[in-house]
């Protein structure tokens, strides 16, 4: 990120964790990554055992699918960030219940890298860690050095709830961000849904319907304008690209997932696709109608979001982290609710319920962990329905495990709507990667700030966006990712 | 040195005396300790990173595993053709002219006010309350740059910011996005920087003015010099060295500006209106992971900075020393 850690938006962080991982394509060709310099001569360079599945040496059974030694302690390090560390401590207690002789040591830190790098170099890494936050370890370096264990055995292991394997319980597509060359190296525990957020209470008071199409959104915009409200809040200093996400998602919904493939492969007419042009034009209409909160160009995402929840604007496009992020400034009766990305037209290819979803918060097991099998077992506990529900209750966020949010969603309207959207979407979940893969946030932020400020027309914005990806495509110094 | 006894015969020519002095162990130790050690530290921590950066600027190094490939001056060609870099560099150069000029003028004026700006009769003194002003105006300098940036971010907020609020009280119903307008953003950032630094340079100039013999100021006053003439014709030439030092410091700061820009306009402002090289360099290196290109930017900035320092120091020296 070009911005310092404190100016990173949650979208940036999600992208960074994904990019770190995916950047492997350039670093994975056997060369030694930078952090190896710091490693000096420490540790034995036993490449042969690197990257394999952890083995415990204990007896394998349904209660102990990884064959961990029952008397070995398990050492877990959690990133103590937006989600806190209580959920992991609770999982630790549950683990203790199941394996009374194996002590669960759960510690947390805000600086994963500075705490764990020395332990990796010294050859005594933890058994499981949550590689998250602004100071996370470079995943591509870890993997190219063979420092991480494969987690595939976890997916095939029986779920703690006795309803098939763990893989059966997961939402669709959640493993792909942690998979590299067909091997699973990171389990992304948390699930983010991108949506258009609003106050259900306000909508009820004003008699507005949840928007399904962009026309519905514009109708609400006009009504809001009549009451001197802006339709959209925006943080032009560092988060204008939230609206890029909205535009691309609308375009994918309109034309189907193939549209995303063209973008991901940096096609030379990616931004001339009809649906992309239509999405940009739609946003331009909202800009010229004056639906964007004035002064947005001068503020950051935190301020923009505060203005939104305090009633100066009606809607805000964001990932489902938004409720947790704005907890301190949101009025109690706000009833924050998400609506799936609106359709550009009634005839959208992917249908009304399709949504943009992505997994984040990568958990990893070091290859040289003393009790890697214990680390896997800990993850298995975390992936049980009970622990996932606990996580959702504590953080108002969803995990990658299906059917873990109860009807009342612990009183969180946002979480209930995330759950409803996920269920309605089923397999109609889409994603796009090019902004994360090639780190284009810094290119799109200023571009979108100008676009939303009315300084660029849709045509110019499209042209400049195409230039951004053309530049990446034509730069031979940048390794390209394969689009499936 | 002549007092140090040597073993050399008196016949030895005086000019060769030092060279033929024997290298006793204590002398070797002296050199090693007082010359060698600092030199080693300097070479290892200052010179070698410079050379390394220069080398990397000639490669396509991406900060990762792959060994850097030598690409000659390609990075510099890329920079010359990069409109954002050119914009950033020109912003830096504008800052380099405006920031020192405004800050030094303001702080010199304040320094004169609190030292000799008082009653023009009787004892030389500052304006009433000078002591209080001197302390209070130093306060902003104590606040770290990051905090100044965040503080002014709030002040400039378009909705409910202190500045717009003040203007509204005055009857101007405005909601200006100070940091989100391409014409206003840079002046707004500059105002924050000047606010935080004026006090420091004022204190610097106060010390310099205090060291001027009072007879000179008194003589000028008796000859009928007013306060303005006293300040410009008498005091300014006598604190010239301090002014040029201040100009170099301010110039170097204006060529950096990373903290202020990154905090107040994290992506370089709308339309890159507040982009500076240091922030663009940071983005290029740590976000795009193009360390070769970023090193080239660093080298360009190092050259510009050196050039600026040389021009300012020699420019002000020649005037009076001939």
Coordinates of N, CA and C in Angstrom, one line a residue, chain A residues 120-236:
Chain A
X120 N 10.8 -17.9 13.6 CA 11.0 -18.7 12.4 C 12.5 -18.9 12.2
X121 N 13.2 -17.8 12.3 CA 14.7 -17.9 12.1 C 15.3 -18.8 13.1
X122 N 14.8 -18.7 14.4 CA 15.4 -19.6 15.4 C 14.9 -21.0 15.4
X123 N 14.0 -21.4 14.5 CA 13.6 -22.7 14.3 C 12.6 -23.2 15.3
X124 N 11.9 -22.3 16.1 CA 10.9 -22.7 17.0 C 9.6 -21.9 16.8
X125 N 9.1 -22.0 15.5 CA 7.8 -21.2 15.2 C 6.6 -21.8 16.0
X126 N 5.5 -21.0 16.1 CA 4.3 -21.6 16.8 C 3.7 -22.7 15.9
X127 N 2.7 -23.3 16.5 CA 2.1 -24.4 15.7 C 1.0 -23.9 14.8
X128 N 0.5 -22.7 15.1 CA -0.6 -22.1 14.2 C -0.5 -20.6 14.5
X129 N -0.6 -19.8 13.4 CA -0.7 -18.4 13.6 C -1.6 -17.7 12.6
X130 N -2.0 -16.6 13.0 CA -3.0 -15.8 12.2 C -2.2 -14.6 11.5
X131 N -1.9 -14.8 10.3 CA -0.9 -13.9 9.6 C -1.7 -12.7 9.1
X132 N -2.0 -11.8 10.0 CA -2.9 -10.7 9.6 C -2.4 -9.4 10.1
X133 N -3.0 -8.3 9.7 CA -2.6 -7.0 10.1 C -1.6 -6.3 9.2
X134 N -1.3 -5.0 9.5 CA -0.4 -4.3 8.7 C 1.0 -4.8 8.8
X135 N 1.3 -5.4 10.0 CA 2.7 -6.0 10.2 C 2.6 -7.5 10.1
X136 N 2.1 -8.0 9.0 CA 2.1 -9.5 8.9 C 3.3 -10.0 8.1
X137 N 3.5 -11.2 8.2 CA 4.7 -11.8 7.5 C 4.4 -12.0 6.0
X138 N 5.5 -11.8 5.3 CA 5.3 -11.9 3.8 C 5.1 -13.4 3.4
X139 N 3.8 -13.7 3.0 CA 3.5 -15.1 2.8 C 4.3 -15.7 1.7
X140 N 4.6 -14.8 0.6 CA 5.3 -15.4 -0.5 C 6.7 -15.8 -0.1
X141 N 7.3 -15.0 0.8 CA 8.6 -15.4 1.3 C 8.5 -16.7 2.1
X142 N 7.5 -16.8 3.0 CA 7.4 -18.0 3.8 C 7.2 -19.3 2.9
X143 N 6.4 -19.2 1.9 CA 6.2 -20.4 1.1 C 7.3 -20.7 0.2
X144 N 8.0 -19.7 -0.4 CA 9.1 -20.0 -1.3 C 10.2 -20.6 -0.5
X145 N 10.3 -20.3 0.8 CA 11.3 -21.0 1.6 C 10.9 -22.3 2.2
X146 N 9.7 -22.7 1.9 CA 9.2 -23.9 2.4 C 8.9 -23.9 3.9
X147 N 8.5 -22.7 4.4 CA 8.3 -22.6 5.8 C 6.9 -22.9 6.3
X148 N 6.0 -23.2 5.3 CA 4.6 -23.4 5.7 C 4.2 -24.9 5.3
X149 N 3.3 -25.4 6.2 CA 2.9 -26.8 5.9 C 1.6 -26.7 5.1
X150 N 1.4 -27.8 4.4 CA 0.1 -27.9 3.6 C -1.0 -28.2 4.5
X151 N -2.2 -27.6 4.2 CA -3.3 -27.8 5.1 C -4.4 -28.7 4.5
X152 N -4.1 -29.4 3.4 CA -5.1 -30.1 2.7 C -5.7 -31.2 3.5
X153 N -4.9 -31.8 4.4 CA -5.4 -32.9 5.3 C -6.5 -32.3 6.2
X154 N -6.5 -31.1 6.5 CA -7.5 -30.5 7.3 C -8.9 -30.5 6.6
X155 N -8.8 -30.2 5.3 CA -10.1 -30.1 4.6 C -10.7 -31.5 4.5
X156 N -9.9 -32.6 4.4 CA -10.4 -33.9 4.3 C -10.8 -34.5 5.7
X157 N -10.4 -33.8 6.8 CA -10.7 -34.4 8.1 C -12.1 -34.3 8.4
X158 N -12.6 -35.2 9.3 CA -14.0 -35.1 9.7 C -14.3 -33.9 10.5
X159 N -15.4 -33.3 10.3 CA -15.8 -32.1 11.0 C -16.1 -32.5 12.5
X160 N -15.9 -31.6 13.4 CA -16.2 -31.8 14.8 C -17.7 -32.1 15.1
X161 N -18.5 -31.6 14.2 CA -19.9 -31.7 14.4 C -20.5 -33.0 13.8
X162 N -19.6 -33.8 13.2 CA -20.0 -35.1 12.7 C -20.9 -35.1 11.5
X163 N -20.8 -34.0 10.7 CA -21.6 -34.0 9.5 C -20.7 -34.0 8.2
X164 N -19.8 -35.0 8.1 CA -19.0 -35.1 6.9 C -17.6 -34.4 7.2
X165 N -16.9 -34.2 6.1 CA -15.6 -33.6 6.3 C -15.7 -32.1 6.4
X166 N -14.6 -31.5 6.9 CA -14.6 -30.0 7.0 C -14.9 -29.4 5.7
X167 N -14.3 -29.9 4.6 CA -14.5 -29.3 3.3 C -16.0 -29.2 3.0
X168 N -16.8 -30.2 3.4 CA -18.2 -30.2 3.1 C -19.0 -29.0 3.8
X169 N -18.4 -28.5 4.9 CA -19.1 -27.5 5.7 C -18.8 -26.1 5.2
X170 N -17.8 -26.0 4.3 CA -17.4 -24.6 3.9 C -18.3 -24.0 2.8
X171 N -18.3 -22.6 2.8 CA -18.9 -21.9 1.8 C -18.2 -22.1 0.5
X172 N -18.8 -21.9 -0.7 CA -18.1 -22.1 -1.9 C -17.0 -21.0 -2.2
X173 N -15.9 -21.5 -2.7 CA -14.8 -20.6 -3.2 C -13.9 -20.0 -2.1
X174 N -14.1 -20.5 -0.8 CA -13.4 -19.8 0.3 C -11.9 -20.3 0.4
X175 N -11.6 -21.4 -0.3 CA -10.2 -21.9 -0.1 C -9.3 -21.3 -1.2
X176 N -9.9 -20.8 -2.3 CA -9.0 -20.3 -3.4 C -8.0 -19.3 -3.0
X177 N -8.3 -18.3 -2.1 CA -7.3 -17.3 -1.8 C -6.1 -17.9 -1.1
X178 N -6.2 -19.0 -0.5 CA -5.1 -19.6 0.2 C -4.4 -20.8 -0.5
X179 N -4.9 -21.0 -1.7 CA -4.3 -22.1 -2.5 C -3.3 -21.6 -3.5
X180 N -2.2 -22.3 -3.5 CA -1.2 -21.9 -4.5 C -0.6 -23.2 -5.2
X181 N -0.6 -23.2 -6.5 CA -0.2 -24.3 -7.2 C -0.9 -25.6 -6.8
X182 N -2.2 -25.5 -6.5 CA -3.0 -26.6 -6.1 C -2.8 -27.1 -4.7
X183 N -2.0 -26.4 -3.9 CA -1.8 -26.8 -2.5 C -2.3 -25.7 -1.6
X184 N -3.0 -26.1 -0.5 CA -3.6 -25.1 0.4 C -2.6 -24.8 1.5
X185 N -2.1 -23.5 1.5 CA -1.2 -23.1 2.6 C -1.7 -22.2 3.6
X186 N -2.9 -21.6 3.3 CA -3.5 -20.7 4.3 C -5.0 -21.0 4.4
X187 N -5.5 -21.0 5.6 CA -7.0 -21.1 5.7 C -7.5 -19.7 6.1
X188 N -8.2 -19.1 5.2 CA -8.8 -17.8 5.4 C -10.1 -18.0 6.2
X189 N -10.2 -17.6 7.4 CA -11.2 -18.0 8.4 C -12.5 -17.1 8.3
X190 N -12.3 -15.9 7.9 CA -13.3 -14.9 7.9 C -13.9 -14.7 6.5
X191 N -15.2 -14.4 6.5 CA -15.8 -14.3 5.2 C -16.4 -12.9 5.0
X192 N -16.0 -12.2 3.9 CA -16.5 -10.8 3.7 C -17.5 -10.8 2.5
X193 N -18.6 -10.1 2.7 CA -19.5 -9.9 1.6 C -19.5 -8.5 1.3
X194 N -19.4 -8.2 0.0 CA -19.4 -6.8 -0.4 C -20.9 -6.4 -0.8
X195 N -21.3 -5.3 -0.3 CA -22.7 -4.9 -0.5 C -22.9 -3.4 -0.4
X196 N -24.1 -3.0 -0.6 CA -24.5 -1.6 -0.5 C -25.2 -1.5 0.9
X197 N -24.7 -0.7 1.8 CA -25.2 -0.7 3.2 C -26.1 0.5 3.4
X198 N -27.1 0.3 4.2 CA -28.0 1.4 4.5 C -28.6 1.2 5.9
X199 N -29.4 2.2 6.4 CA -30.1 2.1 7.6 C -31.5 1.6 7.4
X200 N -31.8 0.4 7.8 CA -33.1 -0.2 7.6 C -34.2 0.7 8.2
X201 N -33.8 1.3 9.3 CA -34.8 2.2 10.0 C -35.1 3.4 9.2
X202 N -34.1 4.0 8.6 CA -34.3 5.1 7.7 C -35.2 4.8 6.5
X203 N -34.9 3.6 6.0 CA -35.6 3.2 4.8 C -37.1 3.0 5.2
X204 N -37.3 2.4 6.4 CA -38.7 2.2 6.8 C -39.4 3.5 7.0
X205 N -38.7 4.4 7.7 CA -39.3 5.7 8.0 C -39.7 6.5 6.7
X206 N -38.9 6.3 5.7 CA -39.1 7.1 4.5 C -39.9 6.3 3.5
X207 N -40.2 5.1 3.8 CA -40.9 4.2 2.9 C -40.2 3.8 1.6
X208 N -38.8 3.7 1.8 CA -38.0 3.3 0.6 C -37.9 1.8 0.6
X209 N -37.8 1.2 -0.6 CA -37.7 -0.2 -0.8 C -36.2 -0.5 -0.9
X210 N -35.8 -1.7 -0.5 CA -34.4 -2.2 -0.7 C -34.1 -2.2 -2.2
X211 N -33.1 -1.5 -2.7 CA -32.9 -1.4 -4.1 C -32.4 -2.7 -4.7
X212 N -33.0 -3.0 -5.9 CA -32.6 -4.2 -6.6 C -31.8 -3.9 -7.8
X213 N -32.2 -2.8 -8.4 CA -31.5 -2.3 -9.6 C -30.9 -1.0 -9.4
X214 N -30.0 -0.6 -10.3 CA -29.4 0.8 -10.2 C -30.5 1.8 -10.3
X215 N -31.5 1.6 -11.1 CA -32.6 2.6 -11.2 C -33.3 2.8 -9.9
X216 N -33.4 1.7 -9.1 CA -34.0 1.8 -7.7 C -33.1 2.7 -6.9
X217 N -31.8 2.5 -7.0 CA -30.8 3.3 -6.3 C -31.0 4.8 -6.6
X218 N -31.1 5.1 -7.9 CA -31.2 6.4 -8.4 C -32.5 7.1 -7.9
X219 N -33.6 6.3 -7.8 CA -34.8 6.8 -7.3 C -34.7 7.2 -5.9
X220 N -34.0 6.4 -5.1 CA -33.8 6.7 -3.7 C -32.9 8.0 -3.6
X221 N -31.9 8.1 -4.5 CA -31.1 9.2 -4.6 C -31.9 10.5 -4.8
X222 N -32.8 10.4 -5.7 CA -33.6 11.6 -5.9 C -34.5 12.0 -4.7
X223 N -35.1 11.0 -4.1 CA -35.9 11.2 -2.9 C -35.0 11.8 -1.8
X224 N -33.8 11.3 -1.7 CA -32.9 11.8 -0.6 C -32.5 13.2 -0.9
X225 N -32.3 13.5 -2.1 CA -31.9 14.9 -2.5 C -33.0 15.9 -2.1
X226 N -34.3 15.4 -2.3 CA -35.4 16.2 -1.9 C -35.4 16.6 -0.4
X227 N -34.8 15.7 0.4 CA -34.7 16.0 1.8 C -33.3 16.5 2.2
X228 N -32.6 17.0 1.2 CA -31.3 17.6 1.5 C -30.3 16.6 2.0
X229 N -30.4 15.3 1.6 CA -29.5 14.3 2.0 C -28.7 13.8 0.8
X230 N -27.4 13.4 1.0 CA -26.7 12.9 -0.1 C -27.0 11.4 -0.2
X231 N -26.9 10.8 -1.4 CA -27.1 9.4 -1.5 C -25.9 8.6 -1.0
X232 N -24.7 9.0 -1.5 CA -23.5 8.3 -1.1 C -22.5 9.2 -0.4
X233 N -21.9 8.6 0.7 CA -20.8 9.2 1.3 C -19.5 8.6 0.6
X234 N -18.4 9.4 0.6 CA -17.2 8.8 0.0 C -16.0 9.5 0.6
X235 N -14.9 8.7 0.7 CA -13.7 9.1 1.3 C -12.6 9.3 0.2
X236 N -12.6 10.4 -0.4 CA -11.8 10.6 -1.6 C -10.3 10.6 -1.4

